[in-house]
Coordinates of C-alpha atoms in Angstrom, one line a residue:
X1 CA 0.0 0.0 0.0
X2 CA 1.2 3.5 -0.8
X3 CA 0.2 7.0 0.5
X4 CA 1.6 10.2 -0.9
X5 CA 2.4 13.4 1.0
X6 CA 2.7 16.7 -0.8
X7 CA 5.8 18.4 0.6
X8 CA 7.3 21.8 -0.1
X9 CA 10.1 21.6 2.4
X10 CA 8.4 24.0 4.8
X11 CA 7.5 23.4 8.4
X12 CA 3.9 22.1 8.0
X13 CA 4.5 19.6 5.1
X14 CA 7.8 18.4 6.6
X15 CA 6.1 17.7 9.9
X16 CA 3.3 15.9 8.1
X17 CA 5.7 13.8 6.1
X18 CA 7.7 12.9 9.3
X19 CA 4.5 12.0 11.2
X20 CA 3.2 9.9 8.3
X21 CA 6.5 8.0 8.1
X22 CA 6.4 7.2 11.8
X23 CA 2.9 5.8 11.4
X24 CA 3.7 3.9 8.2
X25 CA 6.9 2.3 9.4
X26 CA 5.3 -0.6 11.3
X27 CA 2.3 -1.0 9.1
X28 CA 3.9 -2.0 5.8
X29 CA 2.9 1.3 4.1
X30 CA 5.2 3.0 1.6
X31 CA 5.2 6.8 1.7
X32 CA 5.7 8.8 -1.4
X33 CA 6.9 12.3 -1.0
X34 CA 5.8 14.6 -3.8
X35 CA 7.6 17.9 -4.4
X36 CA 6.7 20.5 -7.1
X37 CA 9.4 22.9 -8.0
X38 CA 7.5 25.9 -9.3
X39 CA 10.7 27.7 -10.4
X40 CA 9.2 31.1 -9.3
X41 CA 11.8 31.9 -6.6
X42 CA 15.6 31.8 -6.7
X43 CA 15.7 29.6 -3.6
X44 CA 13.7 26.8 -5.4
X45 CA 16.7 24.7 -6.5
X46 CA 18.3 24.9 -3.1
X47 CA 15.0 23.8 -1.5
X48 CA 14.7 20.8 -3.8
X49 CA 18.3 19.8 -3.2
X50 CA 17.8 20.1 0.6
X51 CA 14.6 18.0 0.4
X52 CA 16.5 15.3 -1.5
X53 CA 19.2 15.1 1.2
X54 CA 16.6 14.9 3.9
X55 CA 14.7 12.1 2.2
X56 CA 17.9 10.3 1.6
X57 CA 18.8 10.5 5.3
X58 CA 15.4 9.2 6.3
X59 CA 15.5 6.4 3.8
X60 CA 19.0 5.5 5.1
X61 CA 17.5 5.2 8.6
X62 CA 15.1 2.6 7.4
X63 CA 12.0 4.8 6.9
X64 CA 9.7 3.6 4.0
X65 CA 10.1 6.7 1.8
X66 CA 10.6 7.6 -1.8
X67 CA 10.7 11.1 -3.4
X68 CA 9.2 12.2 -6.7
X69 CA 9.9 15.7 -8.0
X70 CA 8.4 17.7 -10.9
X71 CA 9.8 21.0 -12.1
X72 CA 7.2 23.2 -13.7
X73 CA 7.8 24.7 -17.1
X74 CA 6.7 28.2 -18.2
X75 CA 5.4 31.1 -16.1
X76 CA 2.1 32.9 -15.5
X77 CA 0.9 35.0 -18.4
X78 CA 0.6 38.7 -18.4
X79 CA -2.2 39.7 -16.1
X80 CA -2.6 36.2 -14.7
X81 CA -2.6 35.6 -10.9
X82 CA 0.7 34.1 -9.8
X83 CA -1.1 32.3 -6.9
X84 CA -3.8 30.8 -9.1
X85 CA -1.3 29.7 -11.8
X86 CA 1.0 28.0 -9.2
X87 CA -1.9 26.4 -7.5
X88 CA -3.5 25.0 -10.7
X89 CA -0.2 23.7 -12.0
X90 CA 0.9 22.3 -8.6
X91 CA -2.3 20.2 -8.2
X92 CA -2.1 18.9 -11.7
X93 CA 1.5 17.9 -11.2
X94 CA 0.8 16.2 -7.8
X95 CA -2.1 14.3 -9.4
X96 CA 0.1 13.0 -12.3
X97 CA 2.9 11.9 -9.9
X98 CA 0.4 10.0 -7.7
X99 CA -1.3 8.3 -10.6
X100 CA 2.0 7.3 -12.2
X101 CA 3.0 5.8 -8.9
X102 CA -0.3 3.9 -8.6
X103 CA -1.1 5.9 -5.4
X104 CA -4.7 6.9 -4.8
X105 CA -4.3 9.1 -1.6
X106 CA -2.5 12.4 -1.3
X107 CA -2.1 14.0 2.1
X108 CA -1.9 17.8 2.4
X109 CA -0.6 19.8 5.4
X110 CA -3.2 22.5 5.6
X111 CA -4.1 23.3 9.2
X112 CA -6.7 25.3 11.1
X113 CA -4.9 28.6 10.7
X114 CA -4.8 28.1 6.9
X115 CA -8.5 27.3 7.0
X116 CA -9.3 30.5 8.8
X117 CA -7.3 32.5 6.3
X118 CA -9.1 30.9 3.4
X119 CA -12.5 31.7 4.9
X120 CA -11.5 35.4 5.2
X121 CA -10.1 35.4 1.7
X122 CA -13.2 34.0 0.2
X123 CA -15.4 36.4 2.1
X124 CA -13.3 39.4 0.8
X125 CA -13.8 38.1 -2.7
X126 CA -17.6 38.0 -2.3
X127 CA -17.8 34.2 -1.9
X128 CA -21.2 32.8 -0.9
X129 CA -21.9 29.8 1.4
X130 CA -20.0 27.5 -0.9
X131 CA -17.0 29.8 -0.9
X132 CA -17.0 30.0 2.9
X133 CA -16.8 26.2 3.0
X134 CA -13.1 26.8 2.2
X135 CA -11.1 23.6 2.3
X136 CA -12.5 20.1 2.7
X137 CA -10.9 17.5 5.0
X138 CA -11.4 14.8 2.3
X139 CA -12.0 15.6 -1.4
X140 CA -12.3 13.4 -4.5
X141 CA -10.6 15.1 -7.4
X142 CA -9.0 13.8 -10.6
X143 CA -9.7 10.2 -9.5
X144 CA -7.7 10.7 -6.3
X145 CA -8.5 11.2 -2.6
X146 CA -7.0 14.5 -1.3
X147 CA -6.9 14.5 2.5
X148 CA -6.1 17.1 5.0
X149 CA -5.6 15.2 8.3
X150 CA -4.5 18.4 10.2
X151 CA -7.3 20.7 9.1
X152 CA -8.6 21.0 12.7
X153 CA -5.1 21.4 14.3
X154 CA -3.8 24.8 15.2
X155 CA -0.4 25.9 13.7
X156 CA 1.0 26.0 17.3
X157 CA 0.5 22.2 17.6
X158 CA 2.4 21.6 14.4
X159 CA 5.2 23.9 15.6
X160 CA 5.4 22.0 18.8
X161 CA 5.6 18.7 16.9
X162 CA 8.5 20.1 14.7
X163 CA 10.4 21.3 17.8
X164 CA 9.8 18.0 19.6
X165 CA 11.4 16.0 16.8
X166 CA 14.0 18.7 16.0
X167 CA 12.9 18.9 12.4
X168 CA 14.6 21.3 10.0
X169 CA 12.8 23.0 7.3
X170 CA 12.8 26.0 5.0
X171 CA 10.9 29.3 5.2
X172 CA 9.1 30.6 2.1
X173 CA 9.5 34.4 1.9
X174 CA 6.4 34.6 -0.4
X175 CA 4.2 33.5 2.5
X176 CA 4.2 37.1 3.8
X177 CA 4.8 38.8 0.5
X178 CA 2.4 41.8 0.3
X179 CA 2.2 41.4 -3.5
X180 CA 0.0 38.4 -2.9
X181 CA -3.5 38.4 -1.3
X182 CA -2.7 35.6 1.2
X183 CA 0.6 37.2 2.0
X184 CA -1.0 40.5 2.9
X185 CA -3.6 38.7 5.0
X186 CA -0.9 36.8 6.9
X187 CA 1.2 39.8 7.5
X188 CA -1.3 42.5 8.3
X189 CA -4.9 41.2 8.9
X190 CA -4.8 37.9 10.7
X191 CA -2.3 39.0 13.5
X192 CA -4.6 42.0 14.3
X193 CA -7.7 39.8 14.2
X194 CA -6.2 37.3 16.5
X195 CA -5.1 40.0 19.0
X196 CA -8.6 41.3 19.1
X197 CA -10.4 38.0 19.0
X198 CA -8.2 35.1 20.4
X199 CA -10.7 32.5 19.3
X200 CA -10.8 33.8 15.7
X201 CA -9.3 30.7 14.1
X202 CA -11.6 28.3 15.9
X203 CA -14.6 30.5 15.0
X204 CA -13.7 30.8 11.3
X205 CA -13.0 27.1 11.1
X206 CA -16.6 26.6 12.4
X207 CA -17.8 28.9 9.6
X208 CA -16.1 26.6 7.2
X209 CA -17.7 23.5 8.7
X210 CA -21.2 25.1 8.4
X211 CA -20.4 26.1 4.8
X212 CA -19.4 22.6 3.9
X213 CA -22.8 21.3 5.1
X214 CA -24.5 24.0 3.2
X215 CA -22.4 23.2 0.1
X216 CA -23.4 19.5 0.3
X217 CA -27.1 20.4 0.5
X218 CA -26.9 22.9 -2.4
X219 CA -25.0 20.3 -4.5
X220 CA -27.7 17.7 -3.8
X221 CA -30.5 20.2 -4.8
X222 CA -28.6 21.1 -8.0
X223 CA -28.3 17.4 -8.9
X224 CA -32.1 17.1 -8.5
X225 CA -32.8 20.2 -10.6
X226 CA -30.3 19.5 -13.3
X227 CA -31.5 15.9 -13.7
X228 CA -34.6 17.3 -15.5
X229 CA -32.9 20.3 -17.1
X230 CA -30.0 19.0 -19.1
X231 CA -29.8 17.4 -22.6
X232 CA -26.6 15.7 -23.6
X233 CA -24.7 17.9 -21.1
X234 CA -26.4 21.2 -22.3
X235 CA -28.6 23.2 -20.1
X236 CA -32.2 23.0 -21.3
X237 CA -33.3 26.6 -20.8
X238 CA -37.0 26.0 -21.0
X239 CA -37.0 23.5 -18.1
X240 CA -34.4 25.5 -16.2
X241 CA -36.5 28.6 -16.4
X242 CA -39.4 26.9 -14.6
X243 CA -37.4 26.9 -11.4
X244 CA -37.6 29.8 -8.9
X245 CA -34.8 32.2 -9.3
X246 CA -32.7 31.0 -6.3
X247 CA -32.8 27.4 -7.5
X248 CA -32.0 28.6 -11.1
X249 CA -29.0 30.4 -9.7
X250 CA -27.8 27.3 -7.8
X251 CA -28.4 24.9 -10.7
X252 CA -26.7 27.3 -13.1
X253 CA -23.6 27.7 -10.9
X254 CA -23.2 23.9 -10.5
X255 CA -23.8 23.3 -14.3
X256 CA -21.1 25.9 -15.1
X257 CA -18.7 24.4 -12.6
X258 CA -19.1 21.0 -14.3
X259 CA -18.5 22.5 -17.7
X260 CA -15.1 24.1 -16.9
X261 CA -13.9 22.8 -13.5
X262 CA -11.7 25.3 -11.7
X263 CA -12.7 28.3 -13.9
X264 CA -14.0 31.2 -11.8
X265 CA -17.7 32.0 -12.3
X266 CA -18.1 35.8 -12.0
X267 CA -21.1 37.0 -10.1
X268 CA -21.8 39.4 -12.9
X269 CA -22.0 36.6 -15.5
X270 CA -24.3 34.6 -13.3
X271 CA -26.7 37.6 -12.9
X272 CA -26.6 38.3 -16.6
X273 CA -27.5 34.7 -17.4
X274 CA -30.3 34.7 -14.9
X275 CA -31.8 37.8 -16.4
X276 CA -31.1 37.2 -20.1
X277 CA -30.9 33.5 -20.8
X278 CA -34.6 32.4 -20.0
X279 CA -36.0 34.4 -22.9
X280 CA -33.1 34.2 -25.4
X281 CA -33.6 32.5 -28.7
X282 CA -30.0 32.9 -29.8
X283 CA -27.3 34.7 -27.8
X284 CA -23.7 34.5 -26.6
X285 CA -21.9 35.5 -23.4
X286 CA -18.1 35.6 -22.9
X287 CA -16.7 33.4 -20.2
X288 CA -12.9 33.4 -19.8
X289 CA -11.4 32.1 -23.0
X290 CA -14.8 30.5 -24.1
X291 CA -18.3 31.5 -24.9
X292 CA -21.7 30.5 -23.4
X293 CA -23.9 30.0 -26.5
X294 CA -27.7 29.7 -26.6
X295 CA -29.0 27.8 -29.5
X296 CA -32.6 26.4 -29.8
X297 CA -33.2 27.0 -26.0
X298 CA -30.0 25.0 -25.1
X299 CA -27.1 26.6 -23.4
X300 CA -23.6 25.2 -24.1
X301 CA -20.0 26.2 -23.8
X302 CA -17.9 26.6 -26.9
X303 CA -14.3 27.6 -27.3
X304 CA -13.6 31.1 -28.7
X305 CA -10.8 30.0 -30.9
X306 CA -11.0 27.9 -34.1
X307 CA -11.8 24.2 -33.6
X308 CA -8.8 21.9 -33.5
X309 CA -8.7 19.2 -36.2
X310 CA -5.5 17.1 -35.8
X311 CA -4.6 15.4 -39.1
X312 CA -3.3 12.2 -37.4
X313 CA -5.8 10.0 -35.5
X314 CA -5.0 9.4 -31.9
X315 CA -5.2 5.9 -30.5
X316 CA -6.7 6.0 -26.9
X317 CA -7.6 3.3 -24.5
X318 CA -11.2 4.2 -23.5
X319 CA -12.1 0.9 -22.0
X320 CA -12.2 2.1 -18.4
X321 CA -14.5 4.8 -16.7
X322 CA -13.0 8.2 -16.1
X323 CA -11.7 11.2 -18.1
X324 CA -9.2 10.4 -20.8
X325 CA -6.9 12.8 -22.6
X326 CA -7.0 12.7 -26.4
X327 CA -3.7 13.9 -28.0
X328 CA -4.1 16.9 -30.2
X329 CA -7.5 17.9 -28.9
X330 CA -8.4 20.5 -26.3
X331 CA -10.7 18.6 -24.0
X332 CA -11.2 15.0 -22.7
X333 CA -13.4 12.0 -23.2
X334 CA -15.6 11.2 -20.3
X335 CA -16.3 7.4 -20.1
X336 CA -19.1 6.2 -17.8
X337 CA -20.7 2.8 -17.0
X338 CA -24.2 2.2 -18.3
X339 CA -26.7 -0.6 -19.1
X340 CA -26.6 0.6 -22.7
X341 CA -23.6 1.5 -24.7
X342 CA -20.4 -0.2 -26.0
X343 CA -18.5 -3.2 -24.8
X344 CA -15.1 -2.2 -23.2
X345 CA -13.2 -4.4 -25.7
X346 CA -14.3 -2.2 -28.6
X347 CA -12.7 0.8 -26.9
X348 CA -9.3 -0.6 -25.9
X349 CA -7.6 0.8 -29.0
X350 CA -10.2 3.5 -30.0
X351 CA -9.2 5.7 -33.0
X352 CA -10.1 9.4 -32.3
X353 CA -10.0 11.5 -35.4
X354 CA -11.5 14.7 -37.0
X355 CA -14.5 14.7 -39.4
X356 CA -13.4 14.3 -43.0
X357 CA -16.8 14.4 -44.6
X358 CA -19.2 11.7 -45.9
X359 CA -19.5 9.9 -42.5
X360 CA -22.8 8.1 -42.0
X361 CA -24.4 7.9 -38.6
X362 CA -27.5 6.1 -37.3
X363 CA -29.2 8.0 -34.5
X364 CA -31.7 5.4 -33.3
X365 CA -32.1 1.6 -33.5
X366 CA -34.0 0.8 -36.6
X367 CA -33.5 4.3 -38.0
X368 CA -31.9 5.3 -41.3
X369 CA -28.2 6.0 -41.9
X370 CA -27.8 9.7 -42.7
X371 CA -24.8 12.0 -43.0
X372 CA -23.4 13.5 -39.8
X373 CA -24.3 17.0 -41.1
X374 CA -28.0 16.1 -41.5
X375 CA -28.1 14.2 -38.2
X376 CA -26.6 17.3 -36.4
X377 CA -29.1 19.6 -38.1
X378 CA -32.1 17.3 -37.4
X379 CA -31.1 16.9 -33.7
X380 CA -30.5 20.7 -33.3
X381 CA -26.9 20.1 -31.9
X382 CA -25.2 23.5 -31.4
X383 CA -22.1 24.0 -33.6
X384 CA -19.8 24.1 -30.6
X385 CA -20.8 20.5 -29.7
X386 CA -19.9 19.1 -33.2
X387 CA -16.1 19.9 -33.1
X388 CA -14.8 17.0 -30.9
X389 CA -13.2 13.8 -32.2
X390 CA -15.1 11.0 -33.8
X391 CA -14.4 7.6 -32.2
X392 CA -13.9 4.5 -34.4
X393 CA -13.2 0.8 -33.9
X394 CA -11.4 0.0 -37.1
X395 CA -13.7 1.2 -39.8
X396 CA -16.8 1.3 -37.6
X397 CA -18.0 4.6 -36.3
X398 CA -18.8 4.3 -32.6
X399 CA -19.4 7.8 -31.4
X400 CA -20.0 11.3 -32.6
X401 CA -19.9 14.3 -30.2
X402 CA -23.3 15.8 -29.6
X403 CA -25.1 12.7 -31.0
X404 CA -23.7 9.9 -28.8
X405 CA -23.2 6.2 -29.6
X406 CA -24.0 5.1 -33.1
X407 CA -27.1 2.9 -33.0
X408 CA -25.4 0.4 -35.2
X409 CA -22.7 -0.2 -32.6
X410 CA -24.5 0.3 -29.3
X411 CA -26.2 -2.5 -27.4
X412 CA -28.0 -3.3 -24.1
X413 CA -26.6 -5.3 -21.2
X414 CA -27.9 -8.8 -21.1
X415 CA -27.6 -9.0 -17.3
X416 CA -29.2 -5.6 -16.6
X417 CA -26.0 -4.4 -14.9
X418 CA -24.0 -1.3 -15.8
X419 CA -21.3 -3.2 -17.6
X420 CA -21.2 -1.3 -20.9
X421 CA -19.7 2.1 -21.5
X422 CA -20.9 5.4 -22.8
X423 CA -18.9 8.3 -24.1
X424 CA -19.2 12.1 -23.8
X425 CA -16.7 14.6 -25.3
X426 CA -16.0 17.5 -22.9
X427 CA -14.5 20.4 -24.8
X428 CA -11.9 22.5 -22.9
X429 CA -12.0 20.2 -19.8
X430 CA -8.6 18.9 -18.6
X431 CA -8.5 15.1 -18.0
X432 CA -6.8 15.9 -14.7
X433 CA -9.3 18.5 -13.6

């Protein structure tokens, strides 16, 4: 069994790594230390080298530890948030390292003080109940379990642990850098708040717990509302408009979050859609680098740039549920279990390629074979949902984005169990997201 620990070399992650190693030593558990070198600070190479020496010493002492390191390439674009860029790239790198090592659990060293800071940051950014939920103790993301075992522990307890075991660690100067929102908060706001309200961290952590319960309830309500208000992943505006405004807003926020995981949903965009989308026949709203497009009372997300059409087909193993990257395409293929769909063996070496013209597709069992263009027009599929890759098994067309499984290839489970697979192309969504 393996468990991974994200370690920067700072006090908190070093203490968590050490504590995990002590617990794992007599239980036959291997610990994988994951380090991401962001390359943003001049001290980064020294921190990485120091961590390598520390891990080597612990391994030499018989502790069950291995170290994996990723050095990030590139830098934030002009106008991008350095904090957001680093966080997004860090979590993607950690997820890849864990999956490559066949490790399903990653431990993070966030503690109660971090949680309190996150609540205040989200409040200052206008976050609602879901924003005030801050960080979860246990989160499923990118097919992995991300756990924060010390989220209820004060920083003072971790400091005491580090001193008890005489742990050495580095100090990141960016933690109190006033150029960053969290740095300003740590340097100026939280010390004053704690002086005036000694129980501030505990109170703010309680706000996060309440927010997490509210977030779960809102997610459950959105799941109920969206079950009757989506068509092939699009938002059915007619059915959505029947909800009262508060439930429309909640369902819309959750639908948007599912379309582009991790992309911020501006409150101004949400309000515009609530006011304008219900009565729109055809309209577009900008959202980041994409557009929200209304077509035949269906709302979908389309990329603002030209559609990608790689000339060389990509061979992808789509025989297991999950999100799968398709080389050359901006997006991923979502594979799910179902009672109707395709046998896994037909998807082990699936060919994903662009439309070339002349493809025939059967929409329903017993229906006629018609050109893809005519099937798209008859089904009213928005243009943005037609640009993903077609999926073939040899010369047999299996799937077309926006239409689904070709009726000539699809079948129903003989046992009534969800042992077949369905496909859904998710444009612009990262397989690791």
